[in-house]
Tab-separated table of C-alpha atoms in Angstrom:
chain	number	residue	atom	x	y	z
A	1	MET	CA	-7.259	21.975	-43.951
A	2	LYS	CA	-8.982	25.056	-45.030
A	3	ARG	CA	-10.536	23.595	-47.991
A	4	PRO	CA	-11.966	20.623	-46.287
A	5	ILE	CA	-13.740	23.287	-43.953
A	6	LYS	CA	-14.580	25.535	-46.902
A	7	ILE	CA	-16.518	22.459	-48.532
A	8	LEU	CA	-18.283	21.537	-45.671
A	9	TYR	CA	-19.396	24.982	-44.919
A	10	ILE	CA	-20.839	25.397	-48.522
A	11	VAL	CA	-22.436	22.034	-48.172
A	12	CYS	CA	-24.015	23.102	-44.642
A	13	ALA	CA	-25.055	26.249	-46.473
A	14	ALA	CA	-26.747	24.654	-49.511
A	15	ILE	CA	-28.536	22.232	-47.077
A	16	LEU	CA	-29.868	24.684	-45.242
A	17	VAL	CA	-31.170	26.580	-48.628
A	18	ILE	CA	-32.827	23.625	-49.583
A	19	VAL	CA	-34.343	23.233	-46.077
A	20	VAL	CA	-35.981	26.657	-46.180
A	21	ILE	CA	-36.947	26.133	-49.915
A	22	ALA	CA	-38.670	22.832	-49.281
A	23	LEU	CA	-40.436	24.319	-46.226
A	24	ILE	CA	-41.581	27.616	-48.310
A	25	ALA	CA	-43.093	24.876	-51.119
A	26	ILE	CA	-44.841	23.007	-48.411
A	27	ASP	CA	-46.570	26.026	-46.765
A	28	LEU	CA	-47.795	26.702	-50.597
A	29	PHE	CA	-48.749	23.235	-51.518
A	30	ALA	CA	-50.625	22.419	-48.277
A	31	ASN	CA	-52.384	25.752	-48.722
A	32	SER	CA	-54.280	24.385	-51.758
A	33	ALA	CA	-54.721	21.276	-50.290
A	34	LEU	CA	-56.162	22.105	-46.999
A	35	LYS	CA	-58.295	24.444	-49.089
A	36	VAL	CA	-60.046	21.686	-50.710
A	37	ALA	CA	-60.115	19.239	-47.365
A	38	ILE	CA	-61.865	22.210	-45.750
A	39	GLU	CA	-64.498	22.450	-48.576
A	40	SER	CA	-65.117	18.866	-49.129
A	41	ALA	CA	-65.338	17.856	-45.558
A	42	GLY	CA	-67.306	20.672	-44.443
A	43	THR	CA	-69.790	19.913	-47.114
A	44	LYS	CA	-69.619	16.303	-46.504
A	45	ALA	CA	-70.370	17.023	-42.605
A	46	LEU	CA	-73.073	19.521	-42.893
A	47	ASN	CA	-74.824	18.170	-46.026
A	48	VAL	CA	-74.583	21.909	-47.573
A	49	GLY	CA	-72.217	23.637	-49.555
A	50	VAL	CA	-69.294	25.001	-47.823
A	51	SER	CA	-66.547	26.949	-49.308
A	52	VAL	CA	-63.447	29.010	-48.193
A	53	ASN	CA	-61.578	31.967	-49.994
A	54	ALA	CA	-57.795	31.818	-48.793
A	55	VAL	CA	-55.968	29.102	-46.572
A	56	ASP	CA	-52.947	30.126	-44.964
A	57	LEU	CA	-50.604	27.474	-43.224
A	58	SER	CA	-47.385	28.004	-41.397
A	59	VAL	CA	-45.650	24.984	-40.545
A	60	LEU	CA	-42.635	26.749	-38.722
A	61	ARG	CA	-44.862	29.270	-36.436
A	62	GLY	CA	-47.532	26.415	-36.078
A	63	ARG	CA	-50.334	28.547	-37.393
A	64	LEU	CA	-53.355	27.946	-39.465
A	65	GLY	CA	-55.780	30.901	-40.898
A	66	PHE	CA	-58.375	31.067	-43.166
A	67	GLU	CA	-60.687	33.620	-44.408
A	68	ASP	CA	-64.554	33.944	-45.958
A	69	LEU	CA	-65.934	30.399	-44.998
A	70	ILE	CA	-69.337	30.548	-46.257
A	71	ILE	CA	-71.742	27.557	-45.172
A	72	ASN	CA	-74.789	27.810	-47.465
A	73	ASN	CA	-78.471	27.091	-46.659
A	74	PRO	CA	-80.213	23.992	-46.981
A	75	PRO	CA	-82.410	23.776	-50.113
A	76	GLY	CA	-86.040	25.509	-49.756
A	77	TYR	CA	-84.488	28.829	-47.978
A	78	LYS	CA	-85.201	32.043	-49.579
A	79	HIS	CA	-81.408	33.059	-48.484
A	80	GLU	CA	-78.208	31.418	-50.092
A	81	ARG	CA	-76.147	31.574	-47.157
A	82	LEU	CA	-76.723	30.483	-43.307
A	83	LEU	CA	-73.142	31.436	-42.160
A	84	GLU	CA	-70.322	33.656	-43.222
A	85	LEU	CA	-66.840	33.834	-41.235
A	86	SER	CA	-64.744	36.651	-41.829
A	87	GLN	CA	-61.379	35.330	-40.530
A	88	ALA	CA	-60.378	32.188	-38.144
A	89	ASN	CA	-57.060	31.968	-36.439
A	90	ILE	CA	-55.634	28.464	-35.421
A	91	LYS	CA	-52.611	28.124	-33.080
A	92	VAL	CA	-51.812	24.292	-33.023
A	93	ASP	CA	-48.856	22.224	-31.895
A	94	THR	CA	-47.302	21.110	-35.040
A	95	LYS	CA	-45.721	17.982	-33.755
A	96	SER	CA	-49.004	16.446	-32.429
A	97	LEU	CA	-50.197	16.782	-36.594
A	98	LEU	CA	-48.500	13.521	-36.929
A	99	SER	CA	-50.018	11.768	-34.406
A	100	ASP	CA	-53.557	10.772	-33.106
A	101	ILE	CA	-54.445	13.105	-31.061
A	102	VAL	CA	-53.792	17.001	-32.236
A	103	ASN	CA	-53.211	19.278	-29.788
A	104	ILE	CA	-54.743	22.883	-30.719
A	105	LYS	CA	-53.763	26.202	-28.376
A	106	ASP	CA	-56.653	28.562	-29.421
A	107	ILE	CA	-58.955	28.848	-32.059
A	108	LYS	CA	-60.256	32.323	-32.451
A	109	MET	CA	-63.414	32.868	-35.196
A	110	ASP	CA	-63.908	36.334	-35.596
A	111	GLY	CA	-66.604	38.094	-37.991
A	112	VAL	CA	-69.376	35.546	-37.723
A	113	LYS	CA	-72.573	36.659	-39.813
A	114	VAL	CA	-75.802	34.602	-39.430
A	115	VAL	CA	-79.093	34.585	-41.528
A	116	LEU	CA	-81.650	32.695	-39.103
A	117	GLU	CA	-84.374	31.751	-41.320
A	118	GLN	CA	-87.733	30.632	-40.387
A	119	ARG	CA	-89.664	28.130	-42.470
A	120	GLY	CA	-93.241	27.204	-42.041
A	121	VAL	CA	-94.640	27.708	-38.609
A	122	SER	CA	-91.677	26.296	-36.178
A	123	GLY	CA	-88.487	25.238	-38.548
A	124	ASN	CA	-85.519	27.533	-39.489
A	125	ASN	CA	-82.396	26.368	-41.304
A	126	LEU	CA	-79.853	26.451	-38.120
A	127	GLN	CA	-82.241	23.569	-36.792
A	128	ASP	CA	-82.635	21.620	-40.069
A	129	ILE	CA	-78.462	21.406	-40.299
A	130	ILE	CA	-77.682	20.680	-36.553
A	131	LYS	CA	-80.792	17.677	-36.882
A	132	LYS	CA	-78.557	16.240	-39.660
A	133	LEU	CA	-75.498	16.064	-37.771
A	134	PRO	CA	-74.547	12.693	-36.263
A	135	LYS	CA	-76.535	12.236	-32.707
A	136	LYS	CA	-74.977	11.377	-29.607
A	137	GLU	CA	-76.788	7.843	-29.267
A	138	ASP	CA	-75.179	7.260	-32.581
A	139	GLU	CA	-71.883	7.400	-31.461
A	140	PRO	CA	-69.493	4.155	-32.046
A	141	SER	CA	-68.419	2.757	-29.007
A	142	GLU	CA	-64.509	3.689	-29.586
A	143	PRO	CA	-63.582	7.015	-30.779
A	144	SER	CA	-61.823	6.376	-34.172
A	145	GLY	CA	-59.920	9.067	-36.639
A	146	LYS	CA	-57.942	12.301	-35.300
A	147	LYS	CA	-58.980	13.623	-31.905
A	148	LEU	CA	-58.867	16.804	-31.148
A	149	HIS	CA	-57.862	18.813	-27.936
A	150	ILE	CA	-58.645	22.426	-27.632
A	151	ASP	CA	-57.562	24.507	-25.215
A	152	SER	CA	-59.522	27.783	-26.045
A	153	LEU	CA	-62.417	28.386	-28.630
A	154	GLU	CA	-63.444	31.860	-29.066
A	155	ILE	CA	-66.028	33.574	-31.177
A	156	THR	CA	-66.319	37.254	-31.707
A	157	ASN	CA	-68.143	40.055	-33.249
A	158	ALA	CA	-71.173	37.438	-34.235
A	159	GLU	CA	-74.088	39.182	-35.875
A	160	VAL	CA	-77.287	37.517	-36.866
A	161	LYS	CA	-80.277	38.677	-38.795
A	162	VAL	CA	-83.448	36.762	-37.778
A	163	LYS	CA	-85.782	36.373	-41.083
A	164	LEU	CA	-89.452	35.608	-39.576
A	165	LEU	CA	-92.392	35.188	-42.282
A	166	PRO	CA	-93.543	38.177	-43.944
A	167	VAL	CA	-96.873	39.114	-42.006
A	168	PRO	CA	-98.165	42.716	-43.409
A	169	GLY	CA	-97.582	45.696	-40.761
A	170	LYS	CA	-94.880	43.404	-39.105
A	171	VAL	CA	-91.273	43.607	-38.985
A	172	ASP	CA	-89.648	40.814	-40.786
A	173	THR	CA	-86.176	41.116	-39.717
A	174	ILE	CA	-84.848	41.254	-36.151
A	175	PRO	CA	-81.215	41.908	-35.767
A	176	LEU	CA	-78.939	40.479	-33.010
A	177	LYS	CA	-75.595	40.921	-31.849
A	178	LEU	CA	-74.255	38.187	-29.650
A	179	ASP	CA	-71.901	38.168	-26.907
A	180	THR	CA	-68.282	36.887	-27.114
A	181	ILE	CA	-68.949	32.691	-26.985
A	182	LYS	CA	-65.856	31.358	-25.270
A	183	LEU	CA	-65.360	27.649	-25.007
A	184	THR	CA	-62.555	25.832	-23.215
A	185	ASP	CA	-60.886	22.656	-22.527
A	186	LEU	CA	-62.678	20.736	-25.397
A	187	GLY	CA	-62.061	17.262	-26.290
A	188	ASN	CA	-60.614	15.993	-22.882
A	189	ASP	CA	-62.513	12.897	-23.158
A	190	ASN	CA	-60.932	12.210	-26.265
A	191	ASN	CA	-64.435	12.309	-28.046
A	192	LEU	CA	-63.988	15.234	-30.151
A	193	ASP	CA	-63.027	15.154	-33.917
A	194	ALA	CA	-63.877	17.321	-36.865
A	195	VAL	CA	-67.568	16.589	-37.472
A	196	ALA	CA	-67.992	17.012	-33.620
A	197	LEU	CA	-66.003	20.178	-33.490
A	198	THR	CA	-68.384	22.094	-36.337
A	199	ARG	CA	-71.551	20.395	-34.127
A	200	THR	CA	-70.179	22.106	-31.332
A	201	VAL	CA	-69.640	25.585	-32.856
A	202	LEU	CA	-73.187	25.632	-34.747
A	203	ILE	CA	-74.597	24.625	-31.222
A	204	ALA	CA	-72.829	27.327	-29.240
A	205	ILE	CA	-74.102	29.812	-31.750
A	206	ALA	CA	-77.462	28.516	-31.490
A	207	GLY	CA	-77.237	28.791	-27.615
A	208	GLY	CA	-76.172	32.472	-28.071
A	209	ILE	CA	-79.035	33.170	-30.416
A	210	ALA	CA	-81.498	31.742	-28.050
A	211	LYS	CA	-80.143	33.759	-24.997
A	212	GLN	CA	-80.004	36.911	-26.677
A	213	GLY	CA	-83.085	36.521	-28.287
A	214	ALA	CA	-84.911	35.666	-25.232
A	215	ASP	CA	-87.311	38.730	-24.897
A	216	ILE	CA	-87.046	39.816	-28.481
A	217	LEU	CA	-87.692	36.188	-30.775
A	218	PRO	CA	-91.050	35.391	-31.267
A	219	ASP	CA	-92.095	31.751	-29.485
A	220	GLU	CA	-92.199	29.931	-32.801
A	221	ILE	CA	-88.570	30.794	-33.556
A	222	LEU	CA	-87.052	30.975	-29.940
A	223	GLY	CA	-89.299	27.340	-29.325
A	224	ALA	CA	-87.479	25.734	-32.045
A	225	LEU	CA	-84.396	26.418	-31.089
A	226	VAL	CA	-84.543	25.610	-27.448
A	227	THR	CA	-86.192	22.521	-28.477
A	228	GLU	CA	-83.328	21.367	-30.687
A	229	LEU	CA	-80.850	22.811	-27.948
A	230	LYS	CA	-82.627	20.142	-25.303
A	231	ASN	CA	-82.484	17.565	-27.752
A	232	VAL	CA	-78.740	18.014	-28.098
A	233	GLY	CA	-78.439	18.284	-24.020
A	234	ALA	CA	-77.301	21.729	-24.367
A	235	LEU	CA	-79.859	23.677	-22.610
A	236	SER	CA	-80.739	21.747	-19.442
A	237	GLY	CA	-84.286	23.512	-19.228
A	238	VAL	CA	-86.723	26.036	-20.735
A	239	LEU	CA	-89.374	28.176	-18.628
A	240	ILE	CA	-92.021	30.080	-20.327
A	241	ASP	CA	-93.861	32.187	-18.142
A	242	THR	CA	-96.533	34.608	-19.397
A	243	GLY	CA	-94.985	35.087	-22.517
A	244	VAL	CA	-91.073	35.841	-20.906
A	245	ASN	CA	-88.888	32.989	-21.893
A	246	ILE	CA	-86.376	32.285	-19.138
A	247	LEU	CA	-83.049	30.176	-20.546
A	248	GLU	CA	-81.210	28.251	-18.354
A	249	THR	CA	-78.062	27.241	-19.680
A	250	GLY	CA	-76.801	23.368	-18.932
A	251	THR	CA	-74.116	21.831	-19.168
A	252	ASP	CA	-71.191	23.383	-21.219
A	253	ILE	CA	-72.033	23.563	-24.620
A	254	GLY	CA	-68.422	22.999	-25.777
A	255	LYS	CA	-68.303	19.351	-24.237
A	256	GLU	CA	-71.481	18.352	-26.437
A	257	ALA	CA	-69.834	17.051	-29.425
A	258	THR	CA	-70.322	14.069	-30.958
A	259	LYS	CA	-67.627	11.425	-32.461
A	260	ALA	CA	-67.781	11.001	-36.264
A	261	GLY	CA	-64.869	11.075	-38.887
A	262	LYS	CA	-62.486	8.193	-39.812
A	263	ASP	CA	-58.488	8.598	-40.234
A	264	THR	CA	-57.261	8.171	-43.813
A	265	GLY	CA	-54.305	6.318	-42.400
A	266	LYS	CA	-50.582	6.647	-40.996
A	267	GLU	CA	-48.288	9.833	-41.917
A	268	VAL	CA	-44.766	8.248	-43.339
A	269	ILE	CA	-41.722	10.815	-42.429
A	270	LYS	CA	-38.561	10.405	-44.219
A	271	GLY	CA	-36.414	13.760	-44.951
A	272	VAL	CA	-37.349	17.174	-44.524
A	273	GLU	CA	-40.158	17.108	-47.637
A	274	ASP	CA	-41.340	14.036	-45.985
A	275	VAL	CA	-41.732	15.357	-42.749
A	276	GLY	CA	-44.046	18.657	-44.415
A	277	LYS	CA	-45.785	16.244	-46.398
A	278	GLY	CA	-47.042	14.504	-42.598
A	279	ILE	CA	-47.869	17.351	-41.287
A	280	THR	CA	-50.157	18.444	-44.415
A	281	LYS	CA	-51.429	14.840	-44.326
A	282	GLY	CA	-52.059	15.498	-40.816
A	283	LEU	CA	-54.185	18.549	-41.142
A	284	LYS	CA	-55.871	16.623	-43.738
A	285	ASP	CA	-56.745	13.626	-41.667
A	286	ILE	CA	-58.847	16.071	-39.781
A	287	LEU	CA	-61.296	16.815	-42.327
A	288	THR	CA	-61.285	13.489	-44.376
A	289	GLU	CA	-62.675	10.223	-43.586
A	290	GLU	CA	-61.075	6.938	-44.477
A	291	LYS	CA	-63.431	5.015	-47.046
A	292	GLU	CA	-64.532	1.387	-45.568
A	293	GLU	CA	-63.013	-1.383	-46.973
């Protein structure tokens, strides 16, 4: 009897080792795949170059992190970059990655640096990018692709350099430090996907800039931001009284998201390795679109 039991122990130990090795391999290969997915999806959604230095996925802990995300400027601007993000940490329900609705407990984005660059009398780079994102009126009648439910999203340590048109004898750079931006209960209407989330974050940052720069920024810059925020429904009203801008924020910026993107298909789960592939594919499905047949 002892020999069969010993063999059983050996078999169980071998299976455990294989499972651990498989999960480690999944994490390693998933990091590379997700890096490519984030860059390609971001570039497609924003119509500008998007890059990320490092991605770290832990399937077992349900955590995804990335560092040094960069969003480039649209063509025609002096500065190469619009936004740099030092690090982001995402806590996700791993099992939900295999379903149509991905449940994210929290997203923490720390160390955001924005260069808001003026072009012409009333144009700027942030405004140009927001304009090109899908508008509310362009939403499909039924949501498609993976949907996101996010309990909490927090943006901390955000700094902005507002680059004005050069005028002799006047300051052409205005620094701003934004208050912490916190959005809650995003996607509770099942209308939030990766593109909509990107739009939500950019609008939240634009709103933070408008509020922080209300008595600092020149009217041509502030007016452009206010106009764009009103266009997307993120600002209920603007009162300009004797040169003092009083901003009244309206509906929760975090709920002003659009639906876009396509799902790349259903995950097939067979054994430990296929489960890992399904999880990785689930993450990539959030970021990619299915080609129309």
